[in-house]
PDB file of C-alpha atoms in Angstrom:
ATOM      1  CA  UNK A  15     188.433 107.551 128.127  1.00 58.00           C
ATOM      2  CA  UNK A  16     190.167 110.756 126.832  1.00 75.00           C
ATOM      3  CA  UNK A  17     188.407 112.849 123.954  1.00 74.00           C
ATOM      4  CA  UNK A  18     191.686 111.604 121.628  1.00 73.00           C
ATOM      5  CA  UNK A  19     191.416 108.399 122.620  1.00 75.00           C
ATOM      6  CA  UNK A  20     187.690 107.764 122.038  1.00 76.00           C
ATOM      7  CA  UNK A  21     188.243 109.281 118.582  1.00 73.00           C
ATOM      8  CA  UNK A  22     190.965 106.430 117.574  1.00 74.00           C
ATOM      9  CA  UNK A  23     189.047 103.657 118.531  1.00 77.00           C
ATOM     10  CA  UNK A  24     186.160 105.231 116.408  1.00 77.00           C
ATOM     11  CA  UNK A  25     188.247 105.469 113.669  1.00 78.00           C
ATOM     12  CA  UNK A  26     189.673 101.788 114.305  1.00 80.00           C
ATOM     13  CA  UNK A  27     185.693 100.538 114.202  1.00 78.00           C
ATOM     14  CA  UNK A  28     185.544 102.674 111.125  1.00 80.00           C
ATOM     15  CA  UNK A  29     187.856 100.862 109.721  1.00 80.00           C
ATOM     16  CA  UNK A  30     187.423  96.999 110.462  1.00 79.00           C
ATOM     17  CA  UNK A  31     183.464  97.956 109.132  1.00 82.00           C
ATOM     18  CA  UNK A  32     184.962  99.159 105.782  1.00 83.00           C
ATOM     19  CA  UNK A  33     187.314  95.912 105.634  1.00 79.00           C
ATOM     20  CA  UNK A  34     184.416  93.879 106.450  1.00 78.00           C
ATOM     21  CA  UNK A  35     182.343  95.488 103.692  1.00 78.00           C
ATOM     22  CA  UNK A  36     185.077  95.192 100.716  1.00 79.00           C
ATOM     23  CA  UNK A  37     185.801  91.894 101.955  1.00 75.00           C
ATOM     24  CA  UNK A  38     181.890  91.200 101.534  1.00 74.00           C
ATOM     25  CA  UNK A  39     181.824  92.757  98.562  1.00 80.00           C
ATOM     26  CA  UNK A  40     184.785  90.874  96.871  1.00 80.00           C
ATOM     27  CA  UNK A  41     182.759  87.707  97.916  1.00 78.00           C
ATOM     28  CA  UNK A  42     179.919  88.639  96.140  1.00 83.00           C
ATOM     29  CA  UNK A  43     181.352  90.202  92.751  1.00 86.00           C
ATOM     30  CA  UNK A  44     183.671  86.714  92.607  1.00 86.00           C
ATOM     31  CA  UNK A  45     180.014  84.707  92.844  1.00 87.00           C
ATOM     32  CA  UNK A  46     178.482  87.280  90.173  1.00 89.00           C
ATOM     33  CA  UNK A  47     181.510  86.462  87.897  1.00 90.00           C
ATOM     34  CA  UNK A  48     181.056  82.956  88.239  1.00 91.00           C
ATOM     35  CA  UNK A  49     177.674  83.005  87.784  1.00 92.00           C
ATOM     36  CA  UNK A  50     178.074  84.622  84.772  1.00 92.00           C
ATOM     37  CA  UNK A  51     180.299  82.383  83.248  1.00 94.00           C
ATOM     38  CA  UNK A  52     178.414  79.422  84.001  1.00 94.00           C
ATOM     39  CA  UNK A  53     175.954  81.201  81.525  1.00 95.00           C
ATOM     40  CA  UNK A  54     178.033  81.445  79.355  1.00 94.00           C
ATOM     41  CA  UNK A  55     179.338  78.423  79.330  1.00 95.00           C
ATOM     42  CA  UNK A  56     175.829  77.121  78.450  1.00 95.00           C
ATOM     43  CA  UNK A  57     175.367  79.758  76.009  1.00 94.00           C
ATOM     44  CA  UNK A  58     178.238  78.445  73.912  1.00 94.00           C
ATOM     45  CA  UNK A  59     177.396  74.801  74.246  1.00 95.00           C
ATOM     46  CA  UNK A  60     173.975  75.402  72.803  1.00 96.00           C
ATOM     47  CA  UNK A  61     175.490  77.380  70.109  1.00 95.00           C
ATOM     48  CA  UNK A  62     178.308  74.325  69.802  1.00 95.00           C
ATOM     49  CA  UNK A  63     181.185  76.310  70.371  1.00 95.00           C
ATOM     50  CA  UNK A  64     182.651  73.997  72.037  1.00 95.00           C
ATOM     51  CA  UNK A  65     185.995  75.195  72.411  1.00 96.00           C
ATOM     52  CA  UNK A  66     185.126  78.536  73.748  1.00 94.00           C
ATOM     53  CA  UNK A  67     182.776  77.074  75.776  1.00 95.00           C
ATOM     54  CA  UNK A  68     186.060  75.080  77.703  1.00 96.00           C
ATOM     55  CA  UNK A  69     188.223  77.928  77.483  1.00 96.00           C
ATOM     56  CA  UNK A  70     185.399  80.059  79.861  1.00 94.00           C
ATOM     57  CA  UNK A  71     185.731  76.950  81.512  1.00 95.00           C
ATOM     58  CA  UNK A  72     189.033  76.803  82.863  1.00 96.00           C
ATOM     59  CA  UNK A  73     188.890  80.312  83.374  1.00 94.00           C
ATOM     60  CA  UNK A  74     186.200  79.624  85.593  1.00 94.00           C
ATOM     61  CA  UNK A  75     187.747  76.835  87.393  1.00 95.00           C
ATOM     62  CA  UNK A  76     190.626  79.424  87.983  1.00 94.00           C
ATOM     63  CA  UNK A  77     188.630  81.826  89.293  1.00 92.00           C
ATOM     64  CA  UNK A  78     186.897  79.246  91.812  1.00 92.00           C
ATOM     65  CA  UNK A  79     190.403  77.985  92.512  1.00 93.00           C
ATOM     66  CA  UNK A  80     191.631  81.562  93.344  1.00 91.00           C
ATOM     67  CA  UNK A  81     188.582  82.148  95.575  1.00 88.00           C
ATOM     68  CA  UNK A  82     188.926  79.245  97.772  1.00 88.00           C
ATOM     69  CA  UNK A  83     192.332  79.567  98.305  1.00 92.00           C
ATOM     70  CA  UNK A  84     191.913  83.510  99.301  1.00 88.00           C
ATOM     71  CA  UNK A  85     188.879  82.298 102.071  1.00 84.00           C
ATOM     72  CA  UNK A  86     190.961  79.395 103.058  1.00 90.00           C
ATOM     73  CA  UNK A  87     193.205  82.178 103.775  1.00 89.00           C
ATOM     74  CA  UNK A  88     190.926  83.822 105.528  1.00 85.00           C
ATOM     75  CA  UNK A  89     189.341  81.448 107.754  1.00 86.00           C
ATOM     76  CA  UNK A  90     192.737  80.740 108.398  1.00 92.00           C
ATOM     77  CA  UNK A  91     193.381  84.530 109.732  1.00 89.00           C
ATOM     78  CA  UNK A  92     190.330  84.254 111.727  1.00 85.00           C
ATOM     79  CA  UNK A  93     191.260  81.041 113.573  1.00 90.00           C
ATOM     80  CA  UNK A  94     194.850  82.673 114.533  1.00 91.00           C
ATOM     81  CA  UNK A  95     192.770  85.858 115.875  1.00 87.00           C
ATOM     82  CA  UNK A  96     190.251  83.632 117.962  1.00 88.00           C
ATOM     83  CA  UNK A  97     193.227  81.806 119.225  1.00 89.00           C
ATOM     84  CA  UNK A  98     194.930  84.760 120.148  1.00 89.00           C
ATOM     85  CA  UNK A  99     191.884  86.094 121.815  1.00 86.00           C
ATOM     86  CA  UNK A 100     191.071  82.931 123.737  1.00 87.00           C
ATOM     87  CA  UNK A 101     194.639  83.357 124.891  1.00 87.00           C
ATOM     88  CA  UNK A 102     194.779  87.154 126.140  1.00 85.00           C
ATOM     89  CA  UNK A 103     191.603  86.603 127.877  1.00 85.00           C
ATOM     90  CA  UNK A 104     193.105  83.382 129.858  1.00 84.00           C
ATOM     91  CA  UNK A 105     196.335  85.132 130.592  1.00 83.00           C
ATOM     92  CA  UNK A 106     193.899  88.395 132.030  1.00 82.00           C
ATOM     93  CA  UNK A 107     191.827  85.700 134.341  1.00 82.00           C
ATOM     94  CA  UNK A 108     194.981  84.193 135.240  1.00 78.00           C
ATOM     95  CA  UNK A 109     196.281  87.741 136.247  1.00 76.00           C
ATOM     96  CA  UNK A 110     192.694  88.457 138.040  1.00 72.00           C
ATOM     97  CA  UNK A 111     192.929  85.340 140.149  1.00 68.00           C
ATOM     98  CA  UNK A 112     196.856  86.467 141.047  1.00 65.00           C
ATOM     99  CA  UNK A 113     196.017  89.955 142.034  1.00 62.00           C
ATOM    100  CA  UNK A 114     192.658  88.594 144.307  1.00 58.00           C
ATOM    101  CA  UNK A 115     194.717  86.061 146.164  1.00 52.00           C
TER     102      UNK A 115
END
């Protein structure tokens, strides 16, 4: 491997390790916010304000709402990449067993 070429696929693992990290970090900051509104949540029903306490609420079920659909998206992603890998490496054996025979 060329001196070039061992410095791209550095900066290629450089960068799949920074998606992974803000894609962690998104993860956790959504369950934080949650969190925190579930507190809240109880906070205002012990102080009967009710109506704030279902407007955090439905905020909250928003937020959940927006976070499935963004890992469903994900795992979705993930599935079409191990599928595509699964596939490459099939079509190389195939093209291994051609060039032996």
């Amino acid at each position: 491997m060329k001196r070039n070429e061992k410095k791209i696929d550095n900066l290629e693992h450089a960068v799949l390790k920074i998606d992974d990290y803000i894609k962690y970090s998104s993860h956790t900051i959504d369950s934080v916010y949650i969190d925190v509104q579930n507190r809240l949540i109880e906070q205002f029903v012990k102080e009967e304000k009710y109506e704030m306490a279902e407007l955090v609420k439905r905020n909250r079920q928003l937020v959940q709402a927006t976070v499935l659909k963004e890992m469903k998206h994900r795992m979705e992603e993930a599935e079409k990449k191990l599928y595509e890998d699964f596939l490459n490496k099939e079509h190389n054996q195939k093209k291994g067993d051609t060039k032996e025979g």
